Amino acid sequence: MNKLARIFPVFDWGRGYGRTALSNDLVAAAIVTIMLIPQSLAYAMLAGLPPEVGLYASILPIIAYALFGTSRTMAVGPVAVISLMTFSAVSRIAPVGSPEFLQAALVLALLSGLLQVLMGVLRLGFLANLLSHPVVSGFVTASSLIIATSQLKSILGVTASGSTLPELLRTLLPNLVHTNLPTVAIGVTATAFLFWVRKGLEPVLVKLGLAPRPAEMIAKAGPIAAIALSTLAVVGLGLEDRGVKVVGLIPNSLPPLTLPIFDAGLWSQLLVPALLLSVIGFVESVSVAQTLAARKRQRIRPDQELIGLGTANLASAFSGGYPVTGGFARSIVNFDAGAETPAAGAYTAIGILVSVLFLTPLLESLPVATLAATIIVAILRLVDLKKVIETWRYSRADFAAMTATILVTLLAGVESGVIAGVGLSLALFLWRASRPHAAIVGRVPETEHFRNVKRHKVFTDPRVLTIRIDESLTYLNARWLEEFVLEEVADHPELKHLILMCSAVNTIDASALESLEAINHRLADSGAKLHLSEVKGPVMDALERSHFLEELTGEVWLSQNAAFDAIIALAEREEEAKKPADLWMARGLI
Amino acid sequence: MNKLARIFPVFDWGRGYGRTALSNDLVAAAIVTIMLIPQSLAYAMLAGLPPEVGLYASILPIIAYALFGTSRTMAVGPVAVISLMTFSAVSRIAPVGSPEFLQAALVLALLSGLLQVLMGVLRLGFLANLLSHPVVSGFVTASSLIIATSQLKSILGVTASGSTLPELLRTLLPNLVHTNLPTVAIGVTATAFLFWVRKGLEPVLVKLGLAPRPAEMIAKAGPIAAIALSTLAVVGLGLEDRGVKVVGLIPNSLPPLTLPIFDAGLWSQLLVPALLLSVIGFVESVSVAQTLAARKRQRIRPDQELIGLGTANLASAFSGGYPVTGGFARSIVNFDAGAETPAAGAYTAIGILVSVLFLTPLLESLPVATLAATIIVAILRLVDLKKVIETWRYSRADFAAMTATILVTLLAGVESGVIAGVGLSLALFLWRASRPHAAIVGRVPETEHFRNVKRHKVFTDPRVLTIRIDESLTYLNARWLEEFVLEEVADHPELKHLILMCSAVNTIDASALESLEAINHRLADSGAKLHLSEVKGPVMDALERSHFLEELTGEVWLSQNAAFDAIIALAEREEEAKKPADLWMARGLI
């Protein structure tokens, strides 16, 4: 792949873009456009922004990603979790609905964009590793619960606010008395309908003789039906006068050219949220991209993905949008609809642009309750409690990190949740890394195998102790190594030779090297020798660059078995050598 | 060891404390006392505190440690690096010499004490692992250079201030014109004398027929001679009137009972410095303790050590002292002088108490230049540039962390230095952990061994790919695993079977498990199977608690060799099965 194509993947897939690709991309674009319009409106309102902002965020960002992203079929735009994070970050700074709120959302998009591009250029994509799978899935589950709860207000036609579960419930419950029945009717019907469409419609269509693929596509278009029907109901029955909230007039204009303001105070307030948002967005998006790419044996370059998402966010910031990332649902739809290249994204952008210009009047009387229903139906899929149980069964440490993330996110908000999860995972990782597994081993009779003395009946010798270390030796466990070895030495008064079996040691860093030197000297002080066995090639190369091998009182052995035999023999010779002296002592001659 | 003895190690060594132990401890105590008096005065002045504070810090803290510490021979009290950290933390808050300065020093000791006890009780000693050896040694080297520079002012009899190299030089250089010659004479002579005593005196004494041990002890008492002689010079020649600064009148009283003030603002300002100080102090002290304990095959319990040092700092805070920790030099002296139990520490405390009460008048005319000389001579031993070169040769990553620590400490101060070092080591560790070593392996002909295809001539099969992973699989490298494997798959279009050789995989956490599941599914999507070989027992136990093994498209093999043969055979059968179809296709029958 040439240099230009590395930076602008478009030069990679653009060459040889033919008619079939074109038609496939156009079909996919049409389907995704239909799906994106209601989603974009809904997520914008979830973020506390006017509906058109969601549409704007689905135009230029898609084109920016099409130019710089490495995924052929990913569709970027507003997504639920990022919208929630936007709301929680911005609502702390400006009152919902105020121009400052809009400004802050633009700045947030700008900062996330800058951070993502920067991380991509500096090849810092690996920092996303700090978000372990349990933390991410816990975070998504908790956010989804918060989002679903936050939409109840629109289903019930009451007011409520907040970005944590307690806030939401505290503000929601007192208002239940003002529940608006027509709104509830629409909201509940829409929700029920959408759930049925997702689960029940496709099989019915297939039974009616439709091929699975088109049946699936029609089912995907379900939200459109819900929107059309509920809008007609509102207009026909004049429900607006009966207190049913509607989307209202959406300006049918091109996306505005917006310049995020530079205000040091505002920027510093939004920096941490922007960082968390960029990383979460990146992690979500890259995993989708990889899933899709793998199906066609295509490649994703995570650092280039950061640049793609970053430019998408910058584009959003300068065209009246708010933070975006690669969406799971829409990308799957795009892929299933047969999109072949990022061009499909460009066509989608055009599709949405056209709708903004000519179709928005149709959405004026669209009830907010219907949008809330589409959000709830979409988001509840992301609540994954089964995963919590599986994690509990698989690993307690991962379970701890996961539950911490869920609880802190629900109770204290999305940012605290992410930070708590990352912090705890890291602490647990460092704790485990500082206490690796090691075993005293002995030889299984009639074999050359050495096994844990606690688990197997093995042959050992009081003068020779073999410790197998099952981890690389780094500064995190160097101190443990000294303590562990010296405790064992203190427990074995007859000890004359200690063998460290290094078959699972992949690296020894400078701290661990010093600990080995210390162990070597301390053993010497107490009259014992240190040996190493089964040292790997690269580790040996490193040791040869140090003075350790010169100072080592014992030797380095290729095979543990050979070492064990030779050293026992050596220990016996040493004792023989001492014997006569003991004899004379016994005779009182010394 | 019973419960009481775990908390109060005194009940462990106290039983069976006999006459020999008593006499040995008394001798050691006498020698250490003589050594501690000048040191305590000097380090207190280094910390910007009145000399007596150093003496107070050498009385109750020693006794507190004797009760709670686990090292038999460690001597706690003021040390150079901790004194510098105290100065740098406190001088930012209060002007040197002001009562607020004293108060802040007490609060710093209190906070470090509380933090250390807390860490000990919560068994958080492992957090000290975050300080890698290169970072600590870089930090000590840099601090020593700063300390030595800071003492130049006293040697030259001029004023200078600051806790970073630039500050010190900026304030020192303009004053060189005011250099006081008599002070220089004393300072330079004392420094030269002390260097000679350390290197040259002992051999001379031995030549004069003295036994090595007493010769060594006398050499250790060198500072006392320097102090006596220079004091006499000052008094005899009336140098005080010629501008030679002296220690001045030291109140000869019992240590005062002091109550550190509670001031939320002050406490929060000192919290981070206190934390760094506690951890640095702990790391320094515990490594000394371990070195000494190992020589007698005794044990150190790091978490109990934290409690010992913590109580010592609390004692210091309530008796007019400042932060203390286990000192390297004095502990070695204590050990060499034959101390057997912590009781030696208690006797030392009494010795110093007696000196405070009766000998301080003798120190009134002791020139500060002499104390500066003792500091310089003591501290320059800790500058270890050889270690920097060794680290460069052994590991670039460790070298980077070390030099970062040295430079930041010298230029920006001790706290920034520690933080930079710890941060960089951690970042580098995480970076390496996120890119473990893995190799495509093939079979060495006529053997059952599998080696890296890049390094050896080995047998491979285009349909079967074996990847050996040389690291445990955790969330830090889970994403790398997916990317690495899927890139290899994309590079091997004929691939039908992928074998992950897990001989060096000690753990697989939940994130890595999900990545394995993802790899399994993505391989299935592209028509290939995933196999595992040489999975360790504990890892297998964990996998059996998950659904992975049910979903696995391939199998888990005990031996890589068996797996390789069986899977090649399988791949051939699969091709056979396809053949006829191809045949018809060739004939245009399909």
mmCIF file of C-alpha atoms in Angstrom, chain A residues 123 125-126 128-134 136-137 282-283 286-288 290-292 294-295 297-303 386-387 390-391 393-395 398 422 425-427 429-435 437 455 468 470-472 474-480 482-483 486-496 503-504 506-515 517 522-523 525-528 536 538-539 542-547, chain B residues 123 125-126 128-134 136-137 282-283 286-288 290-292 294-295 297-303 386-387 390-391 393-395 398 422 425-427 429-435 437 455 468 470-472 474-480 482-483 486-496 503-504 506-515 517 522-523 525-528 536 538-539 542-547:
data_model
loop_
_atom_site.group_PDB
_atom_site.id
_atom_site.type_symbol
_atom_site.label_atom_id
_atom_site.label_comp_id
_atom_site.label_asym_id
_atom_site.label_seq_id
_atom_site.Cartn_x
_atom_site.Cartn_y
_atom_site.Cartn_z
ATOM 1 C CA ARG A 123 0.202 5.911 17.463
ATOM 2 C CA GLY A 125 -4.217 3.641 19.914
ATOM 3 C CA PHE A 126 -2.870 1.085 22.376
ATOM 4 C CA ALA A 128 -7.542 2.061 24.435
ATOM 5 C CA ASN A 129 -6.336 -1.264 25.833
ATOM 6 C CA LEU A 130 -6.775 0.238 29.294
ATOM 7 C CA LEU A 131 -10.498 -0.282 28.763
ATOM 8 C CA SER A 132 -10.934 -3.989 29.417
ATOM 9 C CA HIS A 133 -13.870 -5.826 27.832
ATOM 10 C CA PRO A 134 -15.680 -6.243 31.184
ATOM 11 C CA VAL A 136 -16.658 -1.561 28.420
ATOM 12 C CA SER A 137 -19.558 -4.018 28.525
ATOM 13 C CA PHE A 282 -12.872 4.643 19.525
ATOM 14 C CA VAL A 283 -13.164 1.338 21.373
ATOM 15 C CA VAL A 286 -13.021 -0.157 16.219
ATOM 16 C CA SER A 287 -14.546 -3.374 17.536
ATOM 17 C CA VAL A 288 -17.472 -2.965 15.124
ATOM 18 C CA GLN A 290 -12.959 -5.275 13.066
ATOM 19 C CA THR A 291 -16.007 -7.548 13.227
ATOM 20 C CA LEU A 292 -17.140 -6.398 9.781
ATOM 21 C CA ALA A 294 -12.924 -9.859 9.362
ATOM 22 C CA ARG A 295 -15.952 -11.207 7.492
ATOM 23 C CA ARG A 297 -10.760 -10.662 5.378
ATOM 24 C CA GLN A 298 -10.171 -6.905 5.137
ATOM 25 C CA ARG A 299 -7.921 -4.959 7.537
ATOM 26 C CA ILE A 300 -8.475 -2.230 10.092
ATOM 27 C CA ARG A 301 -5.543 -0.026 11.147
ATOM 28 C CA PRO A 302 -6.595 1.181 14.628
ATOM 29 C CA ASP A 303 -4.308 4.235 14.622
ATOM 30 C CA LYS A 386 -25.870 -12.587 30.991
ATOM 31 C CA LYS A 387 -22.341 -11.270 30.438
ATOM 32 C CA GLU A 390 -20.508 -15.278 32.781
ATOM 33 C CA THR A 391 -17.791 -12.908 33.957
ATOM 34 C CA ARG A 393 -18.078 -17.461 36.741
ATOM 35 C CA TYR A 394 -14.928 -16.901 34.699
ATOM 36 C CA SER A 395 -12.898 -14.415 36.744
ATOM 37 C CA ASP A 398 -12.878 -9.027 35.970
ATOM 38 C CA VAL A 422 -10.220 1.643 34.314
ATOM 39 C CA SER A 425 -8.804 -2.972 36.328
ATOM 40 C CA LEU A 426 -5.342 -1.416 36.327
ATOM 41 C CA ALA A 427 -4.957 -1.777 40.105
ATOM 42 C CA PHE A 429 -3.726 -6.059 36.968
ATOM 43 C CA LEU A 430 -0.765 -4.515 38.805
ATOM 44 C CA TRP A 431 -1.671 -6.456 41.935
ATOM 45 C CA ARG A 432 -1.746 -9.733 40.020
ATOM 46 C CA ALA A 433 1.407 -8.805 38.117
ATOM 47 C CA SER A 434 3.109 -8.173 41.462
ATOM 48 C CA ARG A 435 2.184 -11.670 42.727
ATOM 49 C CA HIS A 437 2.443 -17.806 40.164
ATOM 50 C CA ARG A 455 0.263 -31.319 43.489
ATOM 51 C CA ARG A 468 9.618 -22.564 38.748
ATOM 52 C CA ASP A 470 5.410 -18.835 35.737
ATOM 53 C CA GLU A 471 5.680 -15.179 34.751
ATOM 54 C CA SER A 472 8.014 -12.668 33.133
ATOM 55 C CA THR A 474 9.558 -7.143 35.740
ATOM 56 C CA TYR A 475 9.824 -4.317 38.253
ATOM 57 C CA LEU A 476 6.263 -5.075 39.324
ATOM 58 C CA ASN A 477 7.172 -8.489 40.688
ATOM 59 C CA ALA A 478 10.907 -8.004 41.338
ATOM 60 C CA ARG A 479 10.335 -7.306 45.040
ATOM 61 C CA TRP A 480 7.963 -10.279 45.285
ATOM 62 C CA GLU A 482 13.197 -11.444 46.432
ATOM 63 C CA GLU A 483 10.704 -11.963 49.247
ATOM 64 C CA LEU A 486 14.369 -15.532 50.554
ATOM 65 C CA GLU A 487 11.393 -16.871 52.538
ATOM 66 C CA GLU A 488 11.875 -20.251 50.918
ATOM 67 C CA VAL A 489 15.577 -20.095 51.706
ATOM 68 C CA ALA A 490 14.789 -19.264 55.341
ATOM 69 C CA ASP A 491 12.486 -22.321 55.366
ATOM 70 C CA HIS A 492 15.205 -24.673 54.053
ATOM 71 C CA PRO A 493 18.148 -24.515 56.492
ATOM 72 C CA GLU A 494 20.001 -27.360 54.711
ATOM 73 C CA LEU A 495 19.797 -25.523 51.378
ATOM 74 C CA LYS A 496 23.057 -25.405 49.405
ATOM 75 C CA SER A 503 10.789 -21.865 31.226
ATOM 76 C CA ALA A 504 7.903 -19.349 31.448
ATOM 77 C CA ASN A 506 9.761 -14.160 28.646
ATOM 78 C CA THR A 507 11.570 -11.008 29.819
ATOM 79 C CA ILE A 508 13.728 -9.873 32.744
ATOM 80 C CA ASP A 509 13.838 -6.100 33.122
ATOM 81 C CA ALA A 510 16.520 -4.089 34.928
ATOM 82 C CA SER A 511 14.682 -4.181 38.272
ATOM 83 C CA ALA A 512 14.232 -7.940 38.148
ATOM 84 C CA LEU A 513 17.893 -8.268 37.154
ATOM 85 C CA GLU A 514 18.910 -6.339 40.293
ATOM 86 C CA SER A 515 16.673 -8.577 42.373
ATOM 87 C CA GLU A 517 21.739 -10.074 41.721
ATOM 88 C CA ARG A 522 22.197 -12.988 49.757
ATOM 89 C CA LEU A 523 22.372 -16.689 48.986
ATOM 90 C CA ASP A 525 26.041 -14.614 52.332
ATOM 91 C CA SER A 526 24.129 -17.607 53.692
ATOM 92 C CA GLY A 527 26.431 -20.105 51.960
ATOM 93 C CA ALA A 528 24.205 -21.221 49.077
ATOM 94 C CA LYS A 536 14.898 -18.518 26.848
ATOM 95 C CA PRO A 538 16.153 -13.503 24.096
ATOM 96 C CA VAL A 539 16.350 -13.455 27.907
ATOM 97 C CA ALA A 542 19.888 -9.660 27.582
ATOM 98 C CA LEU A 543 21.604 -11.290 30.594
ATOM 99 C CA GLU A 544 24.817 -11.495 28.582
ATOM 100 C CA ARG A 545 24.762 -7.699 28.252
ATOM 101 C CA SER A 546 24.920 -7.426 32.075
ATOM 102 C CA HIS A 547 27.460 -8.434 34.761
ATOM 103 C CA ARG B 123 -1.587 -4.563 52.861
ATOM 104 C CA GLY B 125 2.932 -2.520 50.367
ATOM 105 C CA PHE B 126 2.873 -3.857 46.808
ATOM 106 C CA ALA B 128 5.838 0.370 46.212
ATOM 107 C CA ASN B 129 6.465 -1.926 43.229
ATOM 108 C CA LEU B 130 5.463 0.986 41.012
ATOM 109 C CA LEU B 131 8.885 2.441 41.806
ATOM 110 C CA SER B 132 11.184 0.448 39.543
ATOM 111 C CA HIS B 133 14.856 0.058 40.504
ATOM 112 C CA PRO B 134 16.033 2.354 37.695
ATOM 113 C CA VAL B 136 14.674 4.799 42.450
ATOM 114 C CA SER B 137 18.389 4.778 41.655
ATOM 115 C CA PHE B 282 9.498 2.754 52.535
ATOM 116 C CA VAL B 283 11.260 1.517 49.397
ATOM 117 C CA VAL B 286 12.773 -2.018 53.156
ATOM 118 C CA SER B 287 15.593 -2.767 50.724
ATOM 119 C CA VAL B 288 18.139 -1.999 53.456
ATOM 120 C CA GLN B 290 16.045 -7.053 53.444
ATOM 121 C CA THR B 291 19.755 -6.859 52.701
ATOM 122 C CA LEU B 292 20.601 -7.068 56.417
ATOM 123 C CA ALA B 294 19.118 -11.961 54.474
ATOM 124 C CA ARG B 295 22.634 -12.099 55.919
ATOM 125 C CA ARG B 297 18.410 -15.587 57.212
ATOM 126 C CA GLN B 298 15.890 -13.465 59.106
ATOM 127 C CA ARG B 299 12.608 -12.259 57.585
ATOM 128 C CA ILE B 300 11.135 -8.877 56.766
ATOM 129 C CA ARG B 301 7.366 -8.470 56.433
ATOM 130 C CA PRO B 302 7.020 -5.415 54.157
ATOM 131 C CA ASP B 303 3.469 -4.578 55.251
ATOM 132 C CA LYS B 386 27.905 3.549 36.445
ATOM 133 C CA LYS B 387 24.377 2.240 36.991
ATOM 134 C CA GLU B 390 24.734 -0.427 32.787
ATOM 135 C CA THR B 391 21.018 0.257 32.453
ATOM 136 C CA ARG B 393 23.357 -1.410 27.940
ATOM 137 C CA TYR B 394 20.761 -3.709 29.483
ATOM 138 C CA SER B 395 17.401 -2.164 28.588
ATOM 139 C CA ASP B 398 14.537 1.154 31.786
ATOM 140 C CA VAL B 422 6.726 6.210 37.841
ATOM 141 C CA SER B 425 7.812 3.198 33.696
ATOM 142 C CA LEU B 426 4.131 2.375 33.888
ATOM 143 C CA ALA B 427 3.425 3.694 30.378
ATOM 144 C CA PHE B 429 5.275 -1.403 30.884
ATOM 145 C CA LEU B 430 1.718 -1.127 29.575
ATOM 146 C CA TRP B 431 3.041 -0.468 26.082
ATOM 147 C CA ARG B 432 5.212 -3.588 26.183
ATOM 148 C CA ALA B 433 2.402 -5.587 27.797
ATOM 149 C CA SER B 434 0.142 -4.521 24.924
ATOM 150 C CA ARG B 435 2.628 -5.796 22.311
ATOM 151 C CA HIS B 437 6.182 -11.373 21.574
ATOM 152 C CA ARG B 455 14.892 -17.919 12.660
ATOM 153 C CA ARG B 468 3.148 -19.297 19.468
ATOM 154 C CA ASP B 470 4.999 -15.823 24.494
ATOM 155 C CA GLU B 471 2.924 -13.920 27.049
ATOM 156 C CA SER B 472 -0.118 -14.266 29.264
ATOM 157 C CA THR B 474 -4.827 -10.099 29.380
ATOM 158 C CA TYR B 475 -6.995 -7.121 28.503
ATOM 159 C CA LEU B 476 -3.840 -5.153 27.768
ATOM 160 C CA ASN B 477 -2.902 -7.358 24.817
ATOM 161 C CA ALA B 478 -6.328 -8.788 23.917
ATOM 162 C CA ARG B 479 -6.838 -6.250 21.129
ATOM 163 C CA TRP B 480 -3.293 -6.847 19.880
ATOM 164 C CA GLU B 482 -7.113 -10.010 17.529
ATOM 165 C CA GLU B 483 -5.232 -7.650 15.224
ATOM 166 C CA LEU B 486 -6.473 -11.505 11.830
ATOM 167 C CA GLU B 487 -3.624 -9.830 9.921
ATOM 168 C CA GLU B 488 -1.883 -13.198 9.654
ATOM 169 C CA VAL B 489 -5.138 -14.763 8.481
ATOM 170 C CA ALA B 490 -5.526 -12.039 5.853
ATOM 171 C CA ASP B 491 -1.956 -12.850 4.720
ATOM 172 C CA HIS B 492 -2.681 -16.585 4.335
ATOM 173 C CA PRO B 493 -5.546 -16.948 1.843
ATOM 174 C CA GLU B 494 -5.216 -20.761 1.763
ATOM 175 C CA LEU B 495 -5.540 -20.982 5.547
ATOM 176 C CA LYS B 496 -7.972 -23.610 6.814
ATOM 177 C CA SER B 503 2.972 -23.021 26.140
ATOM 178 C CA ALA B 504 3.919 -19.587 27.580
ATOM 179 C CA ASN B 506 -0.015 -18.388 32.186
ATOM 180 C CA THR B 507 -3.414 -16.667 32.368
ATOM 181 C CA ILE B 508 -6.268 -15.685 30.036
ATOM 182 C CA ASP B 509 -8.494 -12.986 31.481
ATOM 183 C CA ALA B 510 -12.079 -12.233 30.470
ATOM 184 C CA SER B 511 -11.050 -9.705 27.813
ATOM 185 C CA ALA B 512 -8.584 -12.085 26.197
ATOM 186 C CA LEU B 513 -11.250 -14.800 26.342
ATOM 187 C CA GLU B 514 -13.633 -12.545 24.389
ATOM 188 C CA SER B 515 -10.905 -11.873 21.861
ATOM 189 C CA GLU B 517 -14.133 -16.005 20.941
ATOM 190 C CA ARG B 522 -14.160 -14.449 12.534
ATOM 191 C CA LEU B 523 -12.140 -17.466 11.416
ATOM 192 C CA ASP B 525 -16.814 -16.492 8.932
ATOM 193 C CA SER B 526 -13.813 -16.847 6.626
ATOM 194 C CA GLY B 527 -14.061 -20.625 6.592
ATOM 195 C CA ALA B 528 -11.173 -21.551 8.885
ATOM 196 C CA LYS B 536 -1.566 -25.074 30.896
ATOM 197 C CA PRO B 538 -4.926 -23.609 35.442
ATOM 198 C CA VAL B 539 -5.698 -21.884 32.128
ATOM 199 C CA ALA B 542 -10.640 -21.383 33.658
ATOM 200 C CA LEU B 543 -11.606 -22.024 30.015
ATOM 201 C CA GLU B 544 -13.819 -24.893 31.171
ATOM 202 C CA ARG B 545 -15.821 -22.412 33.262
ATOM 203 C CA SER B 546 -16.696 -20.507 30.052
ATOM 204 C CA HIS B 547 -18.650 -21.325 26.866
#
